[in-house]
Amino acid sequence: MDAETQTHPVNLILLGPPGAGKGTQARMLTEAFGLVQLSTGDLLREAVAQGTPAGKVAKQVMAEGQLVSDEIVLAILKDRLDQPDTGKGVILDGFPRTEGQAEALDALMLDRGAPISAVISLEVDDEAMIGRIAGRYTCAECGEGYHDDNKPPASEGVCDKCGSTQFTRRPDDNAETVRTRLGAYHMQTAPLIDYYALRGNLKPVPAMAPIDDVAEKLTQIVKEVSDG
Ligand code: AP5
């Protein structure tokens, strides 16, 4: 399947701790299949940057590495899902993160007649995530993600995608906050692995492999669920 031959919407969830590669893989699938990446982390960072009431509340919580309230996240997610470009399918990156969010998502997707096609759980070692996140940076223009060691741009200091020379690092990407984020993942989000396993649509993917190898596995899954 590709963007031209897709016949029904493909709605994916990417589950995994900070640094597992959710954003990296979501962007690659977006390019390959024309699905819309819907990252609640990105949506919240936009709200913070715009200084909206929700953004003002979220700012401190995110800086501490804790989860933003379900109420705020669900409101932001619903607004984005309502936009017309989501009809072909979405990749939920970083959502749901609590059982409350998962239940609300079930209801939302039922309402829209757009069920979740697969829940991909990226399996990684926690300790390696600290190094992945400490080395991460993004293009300030187009948002393309890079890593000091694992994924530098082809030409040093120049974005592969848009040619910009401006890059940014996230304020919550320091070792201390990453440990808090990993703790929040294990306490509040990891239980969703069983939640979706019980519903029969969980696809565990070993994600310590190189980025392109993980992408190949995810591509296979998207093809399977869009043919099925
Ligand atoms: P969010 O923005 O979602 O951050 P996160 O879950 O902590 O995940 P990351 O973006 O850090 O990691 P990733 O898995 O996307 O990894 P990436 O692909 O960049 O959330 C931030 C905050 O917002 C939360 O802490 C919370 O406060 C709030 N929030 C968001 N959603 C929420 C929700 N639903 N409910 C409540 N609060 C919410 O990869 C990392 C690096 O590793 C990159 O440099 C990449 O190049 C490299 N890399 C990727 N894959 C590989 C690989 N296979 N091998 C080697 N290197 C790799």
PDB file of N, CA, C and O in Angstrom, residues 15-18 61 64-71 73 94-103 177 179-196:
ATOM      1  N   LEU A  15       3.348   3.513  20.910  1.00  0.00           N
ATOM      2  CA  LEU A  15       3.593   3.502  22.359  1.00  0.00           C
ATOM      3  C   LEU A  15       5.077   3.308  22.600  1.00  0.00           C
ATOM      4  O   LEU A  15       5.715   2.547  21.858  1.00  0.00           O
ATOM      5  N   GLY A  16       5.600   3.949  23.633  1.00  0.00           N
ATOM      6  CA  GLY A  16       7.010   3.713  23.961  1.00  0.00           C
ATOM      7  C   GLY A  16       7.519   4.819  24.842  1.00  0.00           C
ATOM      8  O   GLY A  16       7.003   5.944  24.819  1.00  0.00           O
ATOM      9  N   PRO A  17       8.555   4.536  25.633  1.00  0.00           N
ATOM     10  CA  PRO A  17       9.085   5.553  26.550  1.00  0.00           C
ATOM     11  C   PRO A  17       9.741   6.701  25.804  1.00  0.00           C
ATOM     12  O   PRO A  17       9.969   6.601  24.592  1.00  0.00           O
ATOM     13  N   PRO A  18      10.097   7.791  26.516  1.00  0.00           N
ATOM     14  CA  PRO A  18      10.813   8.897  25.881  1.00  0.00           C
ATOM     15  C   PRO A  18      12.074   8.376  25.201  1.00  0.00           C
ATOM     16  O   PRO A  18      12.825   7.613  25.804  1.00  0.00           O
ATOM     17  N   VAL A  61       4.472  21.705  34.057  1.00  0.00           N
ATOM     18  CA  VAL A  61       4.326  20.246  34.189  1.00  0.00           C
ATOM     19  C   VAL A  61       5.296  19.543  33.238  1.00  0.00           C
ATOM     20  O   VAL A  61       5.978  18.575  33.610  1.00  0.00           O
ATOM     21  N   GLU A  64       8.916  19.681  34.285  1.00  0.00           N
ATOM     22  CA  GLU A  64       9.229  18.753  35.379  1.00  0.00           C
ATOM     23  C   GLU A  64       9.247  17.297  34.908  1.00  0.00           C
ATOM     24  O   GLU A  64       9.627  16.413  35.657  1.00  0.00           O
ATOM     25  N   GLY A  65       8.759  17.042  33.699  1.00  0.00           N
ATOM     26  CA  GLY A  65       8.750  15.672  33.182  1.00  0.00           C
ATOM     27  C   GLY A  65       7.539  14.860  33.604  1.00  0.00           C
ATOM     28  O   GLY A  65       7.498  13.648  33.441  1.00  0.00           O
ATOM     29  N   GLN A  66       6.529  15.559  34.166  1.00  0.00           N
ATOM     30  CA  GLN A  66       5.291  14.864  34.568  1.00  0.00           C
ATOM     31  C   GLN A  66       4.283  14.899  33.422  1.00  0.00           C
ATOM     32  O   GLN A  66       4.474  15.636  32.450  1.00  0.00           O
ATOM     33  N   LEU A  67       3.187  14.156  33.576  1.00  0.00           N
ATOM     34  CA  LEU A  67       2.152  14.172  32.539  1.00  0.00           C
ATOM     35  C   LEU A  67       1.194  15.345  32.750  1.00  0.00           C
ATOM     36  O   LEU A  67       0.783  15.623  33.879  1.00  0.00           O
ATOM     37  N   VAL A  68       0.829  15.971  31.657  1.00  0.00           N
ATOM     38  CA  VAL A  68      -0.194  17.030  31.668  1.00  0.00           C
ATOM     39  C   VAL A  68      -1.548  16.347  31.902  1.00  0.00           C
ATOM     40  O   VAL A  68      -1.724  15.170  31.557  1.00  0.00           O
ATOM     41  N   SER A  69      -2.514  17.086  32.473  1.00  0.00           N
ATOM     42  CA  SER A  69      -3.800  16.459  32.838  1.00  0.00           C
ATOM     43  C   SER A  69      -4.521  15.908  31.604  1.00  0.00           C
ATOM     44  O   SER A  69      -4.424  16.462  30.506  1.00  0.00           O
ATOM     45  N   ASP A  70      -5.275  14.829  31.826  1.00  0.00           N
ATOM     46  CA  ASP A  70      -6.060  14.230  30.734  1.00  0.00           C
ATOM     47  C   ASP A  70      -6.988  15.268  30.107  1.00  0.00           C
ATOM     48  O   ASP A  70      -7.176  15.294  28.889  1.00  0.00           O
ATOM     49  N   GLU A  71      -7.567  16.128  30.953  1.00  0.00           N
ATOM     50  CA  GLU A  71      -8.532  17.123  30.468  1.00  0.00           C
ATOM     51  C   GLU A  71      -7.901  18.021  29.397  1.00  0.00           C
ATOM     52  O   GLU A  71      -8.464  18.226  28.311  1.00  0.00           O
ATOM     53  N   VAL A  73      -5.058  17.522  27.665  1.00  0.00           N
ATOM     54  CA  VAL A  73      -4.547  16.770  26.501  1.00  0.00           C
ATOM     55  C   VAL A  73      -5.708  16.352  25.589  1.00  0.00           C
ATOM     56  O   VAL A  73      -5.615  16.461  24.362  1.00  0.00           O
ATOM     57  N   GLY A  94       2.649   9.484  21.180  1.00  0.00           N
ATOM     58  CA  GLY A  94       2.648  10.004  22.551  1.00  0.00           C
ATOM     59  C   GLY A  94       1.249  10.135  23.128  1.00  0.00           C
ATOM     60  O   GLY A  94       1.061  10.780  24.158  1.00  0.00           O
ATOM     61  N   PHE A  95       0.288   9.543  22.518  1.00  0.00           N
ATOM     62  CA  PHE A  95      -1.096   9.533  23.008  1.00  0.00           C
ATOM     63  C   PHE A  95      -1.724   8.197  22.595  1.00  0.00           C
ATOM     64  O   PHE A  95      -1.542   7.794  21.444  1.00  0.00           O
ATOM     65  N   PRO A  96      -2.453   7.511  23.475  1.00  0.00           N
ATOM     66  CA  PRO A  96      -2.747   7.850  24.854  1.00  0.00           C
ATOM     67  C   PRO A  96      -1.578   7.516  25.784  1.00  0.00           C
ATOM     68  O   PRO A  96      -0.719   6.717  25.443  1.00  0.00           O
ATOM     69  N   ARG A  97      -1.612   8.123  26.979  1.00  0.00           N
ATOM     70  CA  ARG A  97      -0.551   7.899  27.954  1.00  0.00           C
ATOM     71  C   ARG A  97      -1.098   7.468  29.314  1.00  0.00           C
ATOM     72  O   ARG A  97      -0.318   7.223  30.225  1.00  0.00           O
ATOM     73  N   THR A  98      -2.408   7.432  29.453  1.00  0.00           N
ATOM     74  CA  THR A  98      -3.037   6.951  30.694  1.00  0.00           C
ATOM     75  C   THR A  98      -4.245   6.116  30.287  1.00  0.00           C
ATOM     76  O   THR A  98      -4.733   6.224  29.143  1.00  0.00           O
ATOM     77  N   GLU A  99      -4.728   5.306  31.241  1.00  0.00           N
ATOM     78  CA  GLU A  99      -5.903   4.493  30.913  1.00  0.00           C
ATOM     79  C   GLU A  99      -7.109   5.394  30.609  1.00  0.00           C
ATOM     80  O   GLU A  99      -7.900   5.088  29.725  1.00  0.00           O
ATOM     81  N   GLY A 100      -7.204   6.519  31.314  1.00  0.00           N
ATOM     82  CA  GLY A 100      -8.305   7.459  31.048  1.00  0.00           C
ATOM     83  C   GLY A 100      -8.256   7.963  29.610  1.00  0.00           C
ATOM     84  O   GLY A 100      -9.287   8.056  28.932  1.00  0.00           O
ATOM     85  N   GLN A 101      -7.051   8.291  29.134  1.00  0.00           N
ATOM     86  CA  GLN A 101      -6.910   8.760  27.740  1.00  0.00           C
ATOM     87  C   GLN A 101      -7.263   7.636  26.761  1.00  0.00           C
ATOM     88  O   GLN A 101      -7.874   7.873  25.714  1.00  0.00           O
ATOM     89  N   ALA A 102      -6.868   6.407  27.095  1.00  0.00           N
ATOM     90  CA  ALA A 102      -7.141   5.276  26.180  1.00  0.00           C
ATOM     91  C   ALA A 102      -8.648   5.054  26.067  1.00  0.00           C
ATOM     92  O   ALA A 102      -9.180   4.831  24.971  1.00  0.00           O
ATOM     93  N   GLU A 103      -9.338   5.128  27.206  1.00  0.00           N
ATOM     94  CA  GLU A 103     -10.793   4.931  27.176  1.00  0.00           C
ATOM     95  C   GLU A 103     -11.474   6.059  26.398  1.00  0.00           C
ATOM     96  O   GLU A 103     -12.388   5.827  25.606  1.00  0.00           O
ATOM     97  N   THR A 177      15.369  15.268  34.023  1.00  0.00           N
ATOM     98  CA  THR A 177      13.958  15.265  33.593  1.00  0.00           C
ATOM     99  C   THR A 177      13.633  13.984  32.827  1.00  0.00           C
ATOM    100  O   THR A 177      12.527  13.443  32.945  1.00  0.00           O
ATOM    101  N   ARG A 179      14.776  11.066  33.417  1.00  0.00           N
ATOM    102  CA  ARG A 179      14.508   9.999  34.403  1.00  0.00           C
ATOM    103  C   ARG A 179      13.081  10.131  34.957  1.00  0.00           C
ATOM    104  O   ARG A 179      12.378   9.146  35.141  1.00  0.00           O
ATOM    105  N   THR A 180      12.637  11.353  35.211  1.00  0.00           N
ATOM    106  CA  THR A 180      11.250  11.550  35.686  1.00  0.00           C
ATOM    107  C   THR A 180      10.266  11.108  34.600  1.00  0.00           C
ATOM    108  O   THR A 180       9.262  10.452  34.880  1.00  0.00           O
ATOM    109  N   ARG A 181      10.582  11.460  33.337  1.00  0.00           N
ATOM    110  CA  ARG A 181       9.681  11.071  32.226  1.00  0.00           C
ATOM    111  C   ARG A 181       9.627   9.547  32.082  1.00  0.00           C
ATOM    112  O   ARG A 181       8.570   8.971  31.820  1.00  0.00           O
ATOM    113  N   LEU A 182      10.777   8.890  32.265  1.00  0.00           N
ATOM    114  CA  LEU A 182      10.788   7.416  32.188  1.00  0.00           C
ATOM    115  C   LEU A 182       9.944   6.828  33.332  1.00  0.00           C
ATOM    116  O   LEU A 182       9.191   5.867  33.126  1.00  0.00           O
ATOM    117  N   GLY A 183      10.048   7.446  34.526  1.00  0.00           N
ATOM    118  CA  GLY A 183       9.255   6.980  35.666  1.00  0.00           C
ATOM    119  C   GLY A 183       7.764   7.129  35.376  1.00  0.00           C
ATOM    120  O   GLY A 183       6.972   6.212  35.635  1.00  0.00           O
ATOM    121  N   ALA A 184       7.393   8.289  34.819  1.00  0.00           N
ATOM    122  CA  ALA A 184       5.969   8.528  34.492  1.00  0.00           C
ATOM    123  C   ALA A 184       5.504   7.510  33.459  1.00  0.00           C
ATOM    124  O   ALA A 184       4.382   6.992  33.526  1.00  0.00           O
ATOM    125  N   TYR A 185       6.372   7.191  32.495  1.00  0.00           N
ATOM    126  CA  TYR A 185       6.000   6.208  31.468  1.00  0.00           C
ATOM    127  C   TYR A 185       5.690   4.854  32.126  1.00  0.00           C
ATOM    128  O   TYR A 185       4.657   4.248  31.853  1.00  0.00           O
ATOM    129  N   HIS A 186       6.585   4.400  33.011  1.00  0.00           N
ATOM    130  CA  HIS A 186       6.386   3.062  33.592  1.00  0.00           C
ATOM    131  C   HIS A 186       5.176   3.017  34.515  1.00  0.00           C
ATOM    132  O   HIS A 186       4.444   2.030  34.529  1.00  0.00           O
ATOM    133  N   MET A 187       4.945   4.113  35.257  1.00  0.00           N
ATOM    134  CA  MET A 187       3.805   4.138  36.194  1.00  0.00           C
ATOM    135  C   MET A 187       2.473   4.269  35.458  1.00  0.00           C
ATOM    136  O   MET A 187       1.514   3.589  35.764  1.00  0.00           O
ATOM    137  N   GLN A 188       2.420   5.204  34.502  1.00  0.00           N
ATOM    138  CA  GLN A 188       1.102   5.584  33.957  1.00  0.00           C
ATOM    139  C   GLN A 188       0.824   5.069  32.547  1.00  0.00           C
ATOM    140  O   GLN A 188      -0.324   4.883  32.178  1.00  0.00           O
ATOM    141  N   THR A 189       1.877   4.857  31.748  1.00  0.00           N
ATOM    142  CA  THR A 189       1.643   4.517  30.336  1.00  0.00           C
ATOM    143  C   THR A 189       1.882   3.041  30.030  1.00  0.00           C
ATOM    144  O   THR A 189       1.104   2.430  29.276  1.00  0.00           O
ATOM    145  N   ALA A 190       2.926   2.437  30.632  1.00  0.00           N
ATOM    146  CA  ALA A 190       3.226   1.033  30.317  1.00  0.00           C
ATOM    147  C   ALA A 190       2.027   0.096  30.546  1.00  0.00           C
ATOM    148  O   ALA A 190       1.865  -0.877  29.799  1.00  0.00           O
ATOM    149  N   PRO A 191       1.141   0.365  31.549  1.00  0.00           N
ATOM    150  CA  PRO A 191      -0.026  -0.509  31.699  1.00  0.00           C
ATOM    151  C   PRO A 191      -0.908  -0.591  30.437  1.00  0.00           C
ATOM    152  O   PRO A 191      -1.681  -1.534  30.270  1.00  0.00           O
ATOM    153  N   LEU A 192      -0.751   0.383  29.540  1.00  0.00           N
ATOM    154  CA  LEU A 192      -1.549   0.343  28.298  1.00  0.00           C
ATOM    155  C   LEU A 192      -1.117  -0.798  27.378  1.00  0.00           C
ATOM    156  O   LEU A 192      -1.863  -1.198  26.478  1.00  0.00           O
ATOM    157  N   ILE A 193       0.082  -1.333  27.596  1.00  0.00           N
ATOM    158  CA  ILE A 193       0.527  -2.476  26.778  1.00  0.00           C
ATOM    159  C   ILE A 193      -0.439  -3.643  27.017  1.00  0.00           C
ATOM    160  O   ILE A 193      -0.921  -4.271  26.071  1.00  0.00           O
ATOM    161  N   ASP A 194      -0.765  -3.897  28.290  1.00  0.00           N
ATOM    162  CA  ASP A 194      -1.732  -4.967  28.592  1.00  0.00           C
ATOM    163  C   ASP A 194      -3.138  -4.588  28.120  1.00  0.00           C
ATOM    164  O   ASP A 194      -3.887  -5.433  27.642  1.00  0.00           O
ATOM    165  N   TYR A 195      -3.473  -3.323  28.277  1.00  0.00           N
ATOM    166  CA  TYR A 195      -4.805  -2.827  27.857  1.00  0.00           C
ATOM    167  C   TYR A 195      -5.054  -3.190  26.387  1.00  0.00           C
ATOM    168  O   TYR A 195      -6.102  -3.712  26.029  1.00  0.00           O
ATOM    169  N   TYR A 196      -4.044  -2.905  25.532  1.00  0.00           N
ATOM    170  CA  TYR A 196      -4.236  -3.170  24.103  1.00  0.00           C
ATOM    171  C   TYR A 196      -3.984  -4.630  23.747  1.00  0.00           C
ATOM    172  O   TYR A 196      -4.599  -5.141  22.806  1.00  0.00           O
TER     173      TYR A 196
END
